[in-house]
PDB file of C-alpha atoms in Angstrom:
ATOM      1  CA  UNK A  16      11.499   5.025  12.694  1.00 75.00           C
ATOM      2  CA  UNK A  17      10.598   1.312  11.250  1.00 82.00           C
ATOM      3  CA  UNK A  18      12.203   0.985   7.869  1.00 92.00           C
ATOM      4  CA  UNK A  19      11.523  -1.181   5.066  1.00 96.00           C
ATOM      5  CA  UNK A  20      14.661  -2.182   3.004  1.00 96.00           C
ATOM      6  CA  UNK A  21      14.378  -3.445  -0.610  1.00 96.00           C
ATOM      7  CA  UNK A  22      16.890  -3.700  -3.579  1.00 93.00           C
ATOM      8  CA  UNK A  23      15.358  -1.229  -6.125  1.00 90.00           C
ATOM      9  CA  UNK A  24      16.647  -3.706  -9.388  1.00 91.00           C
ATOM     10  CA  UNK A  25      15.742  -4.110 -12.016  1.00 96.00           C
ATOM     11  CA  UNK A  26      15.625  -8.190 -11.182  1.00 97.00           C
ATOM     12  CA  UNK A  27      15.649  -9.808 -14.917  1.00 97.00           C
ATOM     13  CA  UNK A  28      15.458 -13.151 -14.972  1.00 98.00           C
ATOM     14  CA  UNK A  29      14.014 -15.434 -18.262  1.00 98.00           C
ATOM     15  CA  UNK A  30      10.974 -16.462 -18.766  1.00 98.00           C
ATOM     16  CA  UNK A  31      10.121 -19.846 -16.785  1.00 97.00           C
ATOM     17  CA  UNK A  32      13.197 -19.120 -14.308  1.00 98.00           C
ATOM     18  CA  UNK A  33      12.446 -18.307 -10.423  1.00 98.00           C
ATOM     19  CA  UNK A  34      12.592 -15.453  -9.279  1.00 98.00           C
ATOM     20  CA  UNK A  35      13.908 -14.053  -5.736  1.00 98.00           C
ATOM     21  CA  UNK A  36      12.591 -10.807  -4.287  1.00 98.00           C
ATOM     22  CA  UNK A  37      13.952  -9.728  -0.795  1.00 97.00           C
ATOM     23  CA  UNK A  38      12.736  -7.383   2.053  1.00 97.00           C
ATOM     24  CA  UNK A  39      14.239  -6.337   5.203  1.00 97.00           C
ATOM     25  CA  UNK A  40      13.057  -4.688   8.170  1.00 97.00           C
ATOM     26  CA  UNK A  41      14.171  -3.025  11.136  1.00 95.00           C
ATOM     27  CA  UNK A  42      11.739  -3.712  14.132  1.00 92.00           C
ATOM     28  CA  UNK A  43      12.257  -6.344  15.438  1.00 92.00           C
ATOM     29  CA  UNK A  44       8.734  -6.597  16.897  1.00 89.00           C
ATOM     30  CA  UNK A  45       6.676  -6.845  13.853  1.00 91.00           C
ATOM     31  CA  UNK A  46       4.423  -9.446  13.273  1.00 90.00           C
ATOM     32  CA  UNK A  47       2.600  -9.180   9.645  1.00 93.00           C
ATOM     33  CA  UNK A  48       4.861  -9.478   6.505  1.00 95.00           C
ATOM     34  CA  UNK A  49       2.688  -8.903   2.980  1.00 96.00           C
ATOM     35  CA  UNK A  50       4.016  -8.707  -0.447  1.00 98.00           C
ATOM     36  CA  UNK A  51       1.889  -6.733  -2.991  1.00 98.00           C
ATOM     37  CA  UNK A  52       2.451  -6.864  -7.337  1.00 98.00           C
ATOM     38  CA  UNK A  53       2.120  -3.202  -9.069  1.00 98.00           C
ATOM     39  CA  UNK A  54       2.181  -3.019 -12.385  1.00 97.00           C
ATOM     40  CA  UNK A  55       3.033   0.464 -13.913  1.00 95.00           C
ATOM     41  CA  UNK A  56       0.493   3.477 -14.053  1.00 93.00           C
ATOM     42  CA  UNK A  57      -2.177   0.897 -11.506  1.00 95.00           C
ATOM     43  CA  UNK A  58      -2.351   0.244  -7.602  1.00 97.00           C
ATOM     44  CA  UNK A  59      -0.533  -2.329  -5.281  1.00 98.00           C
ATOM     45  CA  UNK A  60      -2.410  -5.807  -5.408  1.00 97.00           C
ATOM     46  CA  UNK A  61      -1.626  -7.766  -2.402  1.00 96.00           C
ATOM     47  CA  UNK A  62      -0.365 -11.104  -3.418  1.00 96.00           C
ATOM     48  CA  UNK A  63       0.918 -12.953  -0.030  1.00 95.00           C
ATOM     49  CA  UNK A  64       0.771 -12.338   3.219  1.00 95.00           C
ATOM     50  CA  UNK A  65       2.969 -14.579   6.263  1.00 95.00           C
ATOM     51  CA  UNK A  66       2.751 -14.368   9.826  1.00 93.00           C
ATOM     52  CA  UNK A  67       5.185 -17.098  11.633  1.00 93.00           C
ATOM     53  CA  UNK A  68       8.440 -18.361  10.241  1.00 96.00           C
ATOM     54  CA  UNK A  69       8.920 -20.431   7.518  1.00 96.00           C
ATOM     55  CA  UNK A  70       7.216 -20.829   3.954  1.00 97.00           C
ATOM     56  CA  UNK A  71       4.122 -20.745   2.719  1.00 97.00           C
ATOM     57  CA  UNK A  72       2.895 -21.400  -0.844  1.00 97.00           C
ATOM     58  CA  UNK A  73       0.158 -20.096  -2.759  1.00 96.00           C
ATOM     59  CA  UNK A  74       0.513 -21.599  -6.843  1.00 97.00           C
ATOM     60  CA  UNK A  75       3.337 -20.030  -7.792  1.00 98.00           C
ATOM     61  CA  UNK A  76       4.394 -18.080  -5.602  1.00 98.00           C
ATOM     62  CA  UNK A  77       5.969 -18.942  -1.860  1.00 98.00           C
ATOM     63  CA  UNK A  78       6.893 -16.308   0.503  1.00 98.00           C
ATOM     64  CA  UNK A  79       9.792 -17.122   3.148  1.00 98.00           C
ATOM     65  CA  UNK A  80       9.629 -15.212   6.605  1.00 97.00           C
ATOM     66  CA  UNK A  81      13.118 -15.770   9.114  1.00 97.00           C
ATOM     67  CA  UNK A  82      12.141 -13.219  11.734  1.00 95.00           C
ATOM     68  CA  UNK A  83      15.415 -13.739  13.900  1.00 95.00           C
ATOM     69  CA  UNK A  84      17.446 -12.634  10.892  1.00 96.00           C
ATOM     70  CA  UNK A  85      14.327  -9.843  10.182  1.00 96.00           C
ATOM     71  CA  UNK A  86      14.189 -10.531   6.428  1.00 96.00           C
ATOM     72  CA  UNK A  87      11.150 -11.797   4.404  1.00 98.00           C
ATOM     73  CA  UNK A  88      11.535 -12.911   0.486  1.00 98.00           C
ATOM     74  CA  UNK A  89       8.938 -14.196  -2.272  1.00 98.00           C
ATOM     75  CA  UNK A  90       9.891 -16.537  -4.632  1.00 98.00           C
ATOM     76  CA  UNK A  91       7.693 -16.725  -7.730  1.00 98.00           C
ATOM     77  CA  UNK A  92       8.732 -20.096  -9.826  1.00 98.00           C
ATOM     78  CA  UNK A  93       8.208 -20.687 -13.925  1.00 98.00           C
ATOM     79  CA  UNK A  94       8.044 -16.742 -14.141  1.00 98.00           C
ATOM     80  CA  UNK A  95       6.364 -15.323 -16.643  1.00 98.00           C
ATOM     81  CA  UNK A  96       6.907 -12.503 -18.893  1.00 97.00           C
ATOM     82  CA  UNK A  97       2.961 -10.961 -16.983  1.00 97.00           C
ATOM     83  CA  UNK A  98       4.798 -11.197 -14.002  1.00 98.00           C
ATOM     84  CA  UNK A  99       6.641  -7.987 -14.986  1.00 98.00           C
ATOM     85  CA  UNK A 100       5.946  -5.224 -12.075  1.00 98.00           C
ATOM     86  CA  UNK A 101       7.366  -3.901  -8.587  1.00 98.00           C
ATOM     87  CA  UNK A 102       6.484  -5.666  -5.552  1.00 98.00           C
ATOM     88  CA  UNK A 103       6.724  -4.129  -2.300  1.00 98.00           C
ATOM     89  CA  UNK A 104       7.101  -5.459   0.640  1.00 97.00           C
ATOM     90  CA  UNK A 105       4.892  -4.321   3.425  1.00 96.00           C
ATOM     91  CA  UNK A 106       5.977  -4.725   7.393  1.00 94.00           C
ATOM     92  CA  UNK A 107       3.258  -4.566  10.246  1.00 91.00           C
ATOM     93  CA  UNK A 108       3.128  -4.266  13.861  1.00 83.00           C
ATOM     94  CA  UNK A 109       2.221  -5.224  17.188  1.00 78.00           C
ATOM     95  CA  UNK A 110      -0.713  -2.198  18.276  1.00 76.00           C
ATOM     96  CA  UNK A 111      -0.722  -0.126  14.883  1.00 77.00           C
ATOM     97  CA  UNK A 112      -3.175   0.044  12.309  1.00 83.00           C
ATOM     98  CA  UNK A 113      -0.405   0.930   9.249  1.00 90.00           C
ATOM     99  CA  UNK A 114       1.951  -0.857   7.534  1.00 92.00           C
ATOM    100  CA  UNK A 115       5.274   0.243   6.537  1.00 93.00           C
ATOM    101  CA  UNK A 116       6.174  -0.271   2.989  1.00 96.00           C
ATOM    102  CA  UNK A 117       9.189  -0.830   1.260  1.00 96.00           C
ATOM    103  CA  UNK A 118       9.863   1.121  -2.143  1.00 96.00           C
ATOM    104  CA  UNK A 119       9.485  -1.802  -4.231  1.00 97.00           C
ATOM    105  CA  UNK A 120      11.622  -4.072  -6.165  1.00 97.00           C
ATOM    106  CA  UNK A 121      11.064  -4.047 -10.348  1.00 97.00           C
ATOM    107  CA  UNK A 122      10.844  -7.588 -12.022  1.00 98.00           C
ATOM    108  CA  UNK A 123      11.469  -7.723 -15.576  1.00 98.00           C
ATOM    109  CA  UNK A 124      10.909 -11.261 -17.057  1.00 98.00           C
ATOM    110  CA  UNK A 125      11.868 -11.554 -20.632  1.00 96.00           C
ATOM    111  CA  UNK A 126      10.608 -14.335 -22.821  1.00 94.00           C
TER     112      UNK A 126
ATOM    113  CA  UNK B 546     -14.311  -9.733  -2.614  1.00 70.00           C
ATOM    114  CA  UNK B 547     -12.981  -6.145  -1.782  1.00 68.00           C
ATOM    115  CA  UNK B 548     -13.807  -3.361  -3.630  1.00 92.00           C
ATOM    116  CA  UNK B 549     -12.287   0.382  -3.101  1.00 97.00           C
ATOM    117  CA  UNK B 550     -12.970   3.076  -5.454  1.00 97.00           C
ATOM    118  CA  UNK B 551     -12.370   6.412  -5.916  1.00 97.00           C
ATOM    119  CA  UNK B 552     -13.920   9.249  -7.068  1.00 92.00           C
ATOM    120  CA  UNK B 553     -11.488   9.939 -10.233  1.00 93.00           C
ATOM    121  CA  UNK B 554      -9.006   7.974 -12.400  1.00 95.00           C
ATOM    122  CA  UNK B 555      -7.135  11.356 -13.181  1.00 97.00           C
ATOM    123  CA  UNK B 556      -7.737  15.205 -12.094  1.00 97.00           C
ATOM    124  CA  UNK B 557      -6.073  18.117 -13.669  1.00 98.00           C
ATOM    125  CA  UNK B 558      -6.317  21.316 -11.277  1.00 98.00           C
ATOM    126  CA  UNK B 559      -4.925  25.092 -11.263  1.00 98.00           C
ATOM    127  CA  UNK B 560      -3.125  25.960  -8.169  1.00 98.00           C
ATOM    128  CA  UNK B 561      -5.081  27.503  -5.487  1.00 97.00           C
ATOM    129  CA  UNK B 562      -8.243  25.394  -5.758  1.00 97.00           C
ATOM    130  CA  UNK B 563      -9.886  23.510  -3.452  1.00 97.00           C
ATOM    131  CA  UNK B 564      -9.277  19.478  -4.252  1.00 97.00           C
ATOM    132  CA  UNK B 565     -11.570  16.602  -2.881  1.00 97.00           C
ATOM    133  CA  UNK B 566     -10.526  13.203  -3.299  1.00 98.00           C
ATOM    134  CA  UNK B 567     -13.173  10.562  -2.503  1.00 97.00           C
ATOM    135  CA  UNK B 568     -13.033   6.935  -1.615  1.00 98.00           C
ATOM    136  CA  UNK B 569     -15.693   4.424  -0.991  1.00 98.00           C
ATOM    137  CA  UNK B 570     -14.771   0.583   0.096  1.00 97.00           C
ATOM    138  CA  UNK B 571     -17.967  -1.542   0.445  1.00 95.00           C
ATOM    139  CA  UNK B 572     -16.470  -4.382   2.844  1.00 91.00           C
ATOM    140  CA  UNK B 573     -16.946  -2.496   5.912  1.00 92.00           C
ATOM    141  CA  UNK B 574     -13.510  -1.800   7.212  1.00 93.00           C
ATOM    142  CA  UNK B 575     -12.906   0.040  10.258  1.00 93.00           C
ATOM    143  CA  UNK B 576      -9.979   1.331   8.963  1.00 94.00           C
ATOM    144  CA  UNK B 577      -9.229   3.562   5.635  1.00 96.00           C
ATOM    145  CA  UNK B 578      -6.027   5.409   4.791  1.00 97.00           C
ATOM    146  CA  UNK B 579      -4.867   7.735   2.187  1.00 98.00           C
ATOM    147  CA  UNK B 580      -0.649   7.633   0.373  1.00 98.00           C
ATOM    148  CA  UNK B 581       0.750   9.550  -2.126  1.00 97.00           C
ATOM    149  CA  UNK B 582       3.026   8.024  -4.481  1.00 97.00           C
ATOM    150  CA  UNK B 583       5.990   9.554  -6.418  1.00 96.00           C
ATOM    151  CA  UNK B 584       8.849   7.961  -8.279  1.00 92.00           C
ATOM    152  CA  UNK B 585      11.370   6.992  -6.166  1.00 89.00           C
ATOM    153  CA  UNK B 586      10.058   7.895  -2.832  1.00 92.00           C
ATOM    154  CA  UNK B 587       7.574   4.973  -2.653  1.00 92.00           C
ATOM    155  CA  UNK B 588       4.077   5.449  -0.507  1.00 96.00           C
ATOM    156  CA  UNK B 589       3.828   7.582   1.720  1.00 95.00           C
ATOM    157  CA  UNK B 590       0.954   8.139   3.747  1.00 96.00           C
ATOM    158  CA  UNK B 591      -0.856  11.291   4.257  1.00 97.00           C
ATOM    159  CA  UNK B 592      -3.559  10.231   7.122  1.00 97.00           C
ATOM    160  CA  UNK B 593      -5.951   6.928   8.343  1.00 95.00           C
ATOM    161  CA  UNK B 594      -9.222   6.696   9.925  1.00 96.00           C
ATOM    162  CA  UNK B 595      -9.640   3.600  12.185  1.00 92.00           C
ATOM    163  CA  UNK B 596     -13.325   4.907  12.577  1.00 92.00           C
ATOM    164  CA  UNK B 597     -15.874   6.907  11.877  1.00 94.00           C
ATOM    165  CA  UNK B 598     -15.261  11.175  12.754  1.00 92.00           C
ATOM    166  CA  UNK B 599     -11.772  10.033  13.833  1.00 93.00           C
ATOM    167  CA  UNK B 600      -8.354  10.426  12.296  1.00 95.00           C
ATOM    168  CA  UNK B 601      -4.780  10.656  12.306  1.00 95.00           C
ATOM    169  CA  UNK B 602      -2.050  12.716  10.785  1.00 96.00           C
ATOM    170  CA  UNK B 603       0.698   9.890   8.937  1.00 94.00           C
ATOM    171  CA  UNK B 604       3.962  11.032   7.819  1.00 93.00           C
ATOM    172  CA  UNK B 605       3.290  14.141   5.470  1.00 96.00           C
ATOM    173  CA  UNK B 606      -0.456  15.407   6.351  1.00 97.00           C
ATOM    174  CA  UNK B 607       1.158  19.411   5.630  1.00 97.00           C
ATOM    175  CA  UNK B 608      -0.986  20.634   3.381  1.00 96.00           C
ATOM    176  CA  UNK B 609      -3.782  17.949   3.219  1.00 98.00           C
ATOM    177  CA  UNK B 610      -7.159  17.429   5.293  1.00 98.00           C
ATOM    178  CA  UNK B 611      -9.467  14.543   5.816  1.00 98.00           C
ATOM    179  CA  UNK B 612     -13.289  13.858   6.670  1.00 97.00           C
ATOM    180  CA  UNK B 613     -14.625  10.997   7.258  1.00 97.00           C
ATOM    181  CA  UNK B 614     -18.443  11.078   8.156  1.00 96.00           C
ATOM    182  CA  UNK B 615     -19.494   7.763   7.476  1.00 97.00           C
ATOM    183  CA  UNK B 616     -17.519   4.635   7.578  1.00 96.00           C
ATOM    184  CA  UNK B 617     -17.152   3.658   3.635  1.00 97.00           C
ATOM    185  CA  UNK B 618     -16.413   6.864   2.894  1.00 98.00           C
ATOM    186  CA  UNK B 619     -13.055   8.545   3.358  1.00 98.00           C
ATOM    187  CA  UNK B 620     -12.751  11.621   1.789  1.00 98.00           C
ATOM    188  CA  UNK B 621      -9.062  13.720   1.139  1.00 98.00           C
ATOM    189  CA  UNK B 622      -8.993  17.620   0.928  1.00 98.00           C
ATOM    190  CA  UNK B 623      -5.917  19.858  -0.330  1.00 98.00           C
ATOM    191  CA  UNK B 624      -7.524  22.965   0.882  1.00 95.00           C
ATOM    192  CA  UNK B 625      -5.262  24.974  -1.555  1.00 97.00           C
ATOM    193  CA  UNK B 626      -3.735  22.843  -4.499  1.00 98.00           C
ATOM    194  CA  UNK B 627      -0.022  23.380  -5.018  1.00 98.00           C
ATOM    195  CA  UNK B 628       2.060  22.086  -7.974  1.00 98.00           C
ATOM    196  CA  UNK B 629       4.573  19.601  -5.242  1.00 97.00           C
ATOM    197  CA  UNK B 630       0.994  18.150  -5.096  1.00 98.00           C
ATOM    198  CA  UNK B 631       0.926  16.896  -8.302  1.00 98.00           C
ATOM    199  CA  UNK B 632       1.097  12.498  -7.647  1.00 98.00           C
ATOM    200  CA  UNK B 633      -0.460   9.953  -7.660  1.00 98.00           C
ATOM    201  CA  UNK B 634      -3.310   9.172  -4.582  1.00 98.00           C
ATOM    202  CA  UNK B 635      -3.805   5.855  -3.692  1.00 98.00           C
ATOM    203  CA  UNK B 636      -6.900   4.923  -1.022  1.00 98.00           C
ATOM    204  CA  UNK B 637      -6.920   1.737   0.769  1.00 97.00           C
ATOM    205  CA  UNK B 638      -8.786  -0.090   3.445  1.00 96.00           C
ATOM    206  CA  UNK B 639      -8.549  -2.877   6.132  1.00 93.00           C
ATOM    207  CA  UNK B 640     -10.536  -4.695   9.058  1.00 89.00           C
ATOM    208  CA  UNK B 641      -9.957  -3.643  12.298  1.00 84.00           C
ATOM    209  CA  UNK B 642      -6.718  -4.728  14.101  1.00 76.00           C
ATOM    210  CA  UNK B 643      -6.893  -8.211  16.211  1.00 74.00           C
ATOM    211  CA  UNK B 644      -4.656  -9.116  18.446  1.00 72.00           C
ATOM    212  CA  UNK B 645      -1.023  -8.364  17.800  1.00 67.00           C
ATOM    213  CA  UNK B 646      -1.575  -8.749  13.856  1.00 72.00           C
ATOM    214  CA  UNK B 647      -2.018  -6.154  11.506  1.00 73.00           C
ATOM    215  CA  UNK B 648      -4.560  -6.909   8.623  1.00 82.00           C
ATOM    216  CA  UNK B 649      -3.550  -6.564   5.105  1.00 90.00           C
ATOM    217  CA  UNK B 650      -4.800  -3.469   2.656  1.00 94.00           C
ATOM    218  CA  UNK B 651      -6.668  -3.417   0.000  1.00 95.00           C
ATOM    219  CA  UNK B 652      -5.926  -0.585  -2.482  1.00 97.00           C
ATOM    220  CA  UNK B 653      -8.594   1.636  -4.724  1.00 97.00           C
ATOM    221  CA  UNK B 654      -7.599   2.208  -8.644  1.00 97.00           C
ATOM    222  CA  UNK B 655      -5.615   5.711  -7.746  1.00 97.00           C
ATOM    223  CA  UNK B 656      -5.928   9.182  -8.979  1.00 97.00           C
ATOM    224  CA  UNK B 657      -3.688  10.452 -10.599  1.00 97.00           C
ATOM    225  CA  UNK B 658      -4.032  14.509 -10.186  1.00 98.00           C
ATOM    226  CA  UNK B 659      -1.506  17.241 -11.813  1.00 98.00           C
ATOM    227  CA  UNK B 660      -1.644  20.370 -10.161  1.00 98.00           C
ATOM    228  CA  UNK B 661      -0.675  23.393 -12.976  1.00 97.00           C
TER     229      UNK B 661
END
């Protein structure tokens, strides 16, 4: 069973402050890491998506993949109070179609 | 860019009827999938197509059918409505595996449907 770990939160942080969103995952032989934003009441909006280790950057956001310790994070600097949602983390593998999705961490950014 | 829609934005049915939930995505994508979502249980999904006439059961397809007869259109039954299917649905699509990665999704707007 692949599983999708995320801290629930709330996260607050204040306004213009980075914040740190983290995912886990449990097989080891996944290869597609996305991060989606969903505000309350709408659908997931895919954000970021990594494939090999390391960073990569997109304005103000940066997502972080470290496969050897199976943990992915996105980083969103100068946050902003329309930041506000739950991003979930979604995990994909080698020979399947699906991702598996985390529950979703809420941001709260207060000006 | 990718557009997904569905049928309704919110549904309000009696228990015992006969529910259709349609999607359309207009950037062909082989591959089209239907979740539920409920507070504190995340998505789940129900079933995917990864063509046309085919499908697959995901992790809670009790209770729930599919049809998919041409490939923008993926279309989810609950052949008898029940109240535990009140949630909200959520339709999304993606190209066609390649390789050894797995494309992203792209989700419709969601219908919202309360069973009474």
């Amino acid at each position: 069973q692949k599983e999708v770990e995320q801290n629930s939160g709330p996260l607050s942080v204040p306004e213009g402050a980075i914040a740190s969103l983290n995912c886990t995952y449990s097989d080891r032989g996944s290869q597609s890491f996305f991060w989606y934003r969903q505000y309350s009441g709408k659908s997931p909006e895919l954000i970021m998506f990594i494939y090999s280790n390391g960073d990569k950057e997109d304005g103000r956001f940066t997502a972080q993949l470290n496969k050897a310790s199976q943990y992915v994070s996105l980083l969103i600097r100068d946050s902003q109070p329309s930041d506000s949602a739950t991003y979930l983390c979604a995990v994909g593998a080698p020979g399947y179609s699906t991702l598996t999705f985390g529950k979703g961490t809420m941001l709260l950014v207060s000006p | 860019d990718v557009k997904v829609t569905q049928s309704s934005r919110y549904l309000v049915k009696r228990t015992g009827e006969k529910v259709f939930l349609e999607c359309v995505q207009d950037m062909d994508h082989e591959n089209m999938f239907w979740y539920r979502q409920d507070p504190g249980l995340g998505l789940r999904l129900i079933y995917f197509s990864y063509d046309v006439k085919m499908k697959e059961k995901g992790d809670i397809p009790e209770g729930y059918s599919v049809s998919r007869e041409k490939k923008e259109r993926f279309s989810l039954i609950l052949e008898s409505a029940s109240t535990n299917q009140t949630s909200m649905y959520l339709c999304a699509s993606s190209p066609r595996q390649v390789g050894t990665r797995s494309h992203e999704q792209y989700f419709g707007p969601g219908t919202r449907l309360t069973v009474t």
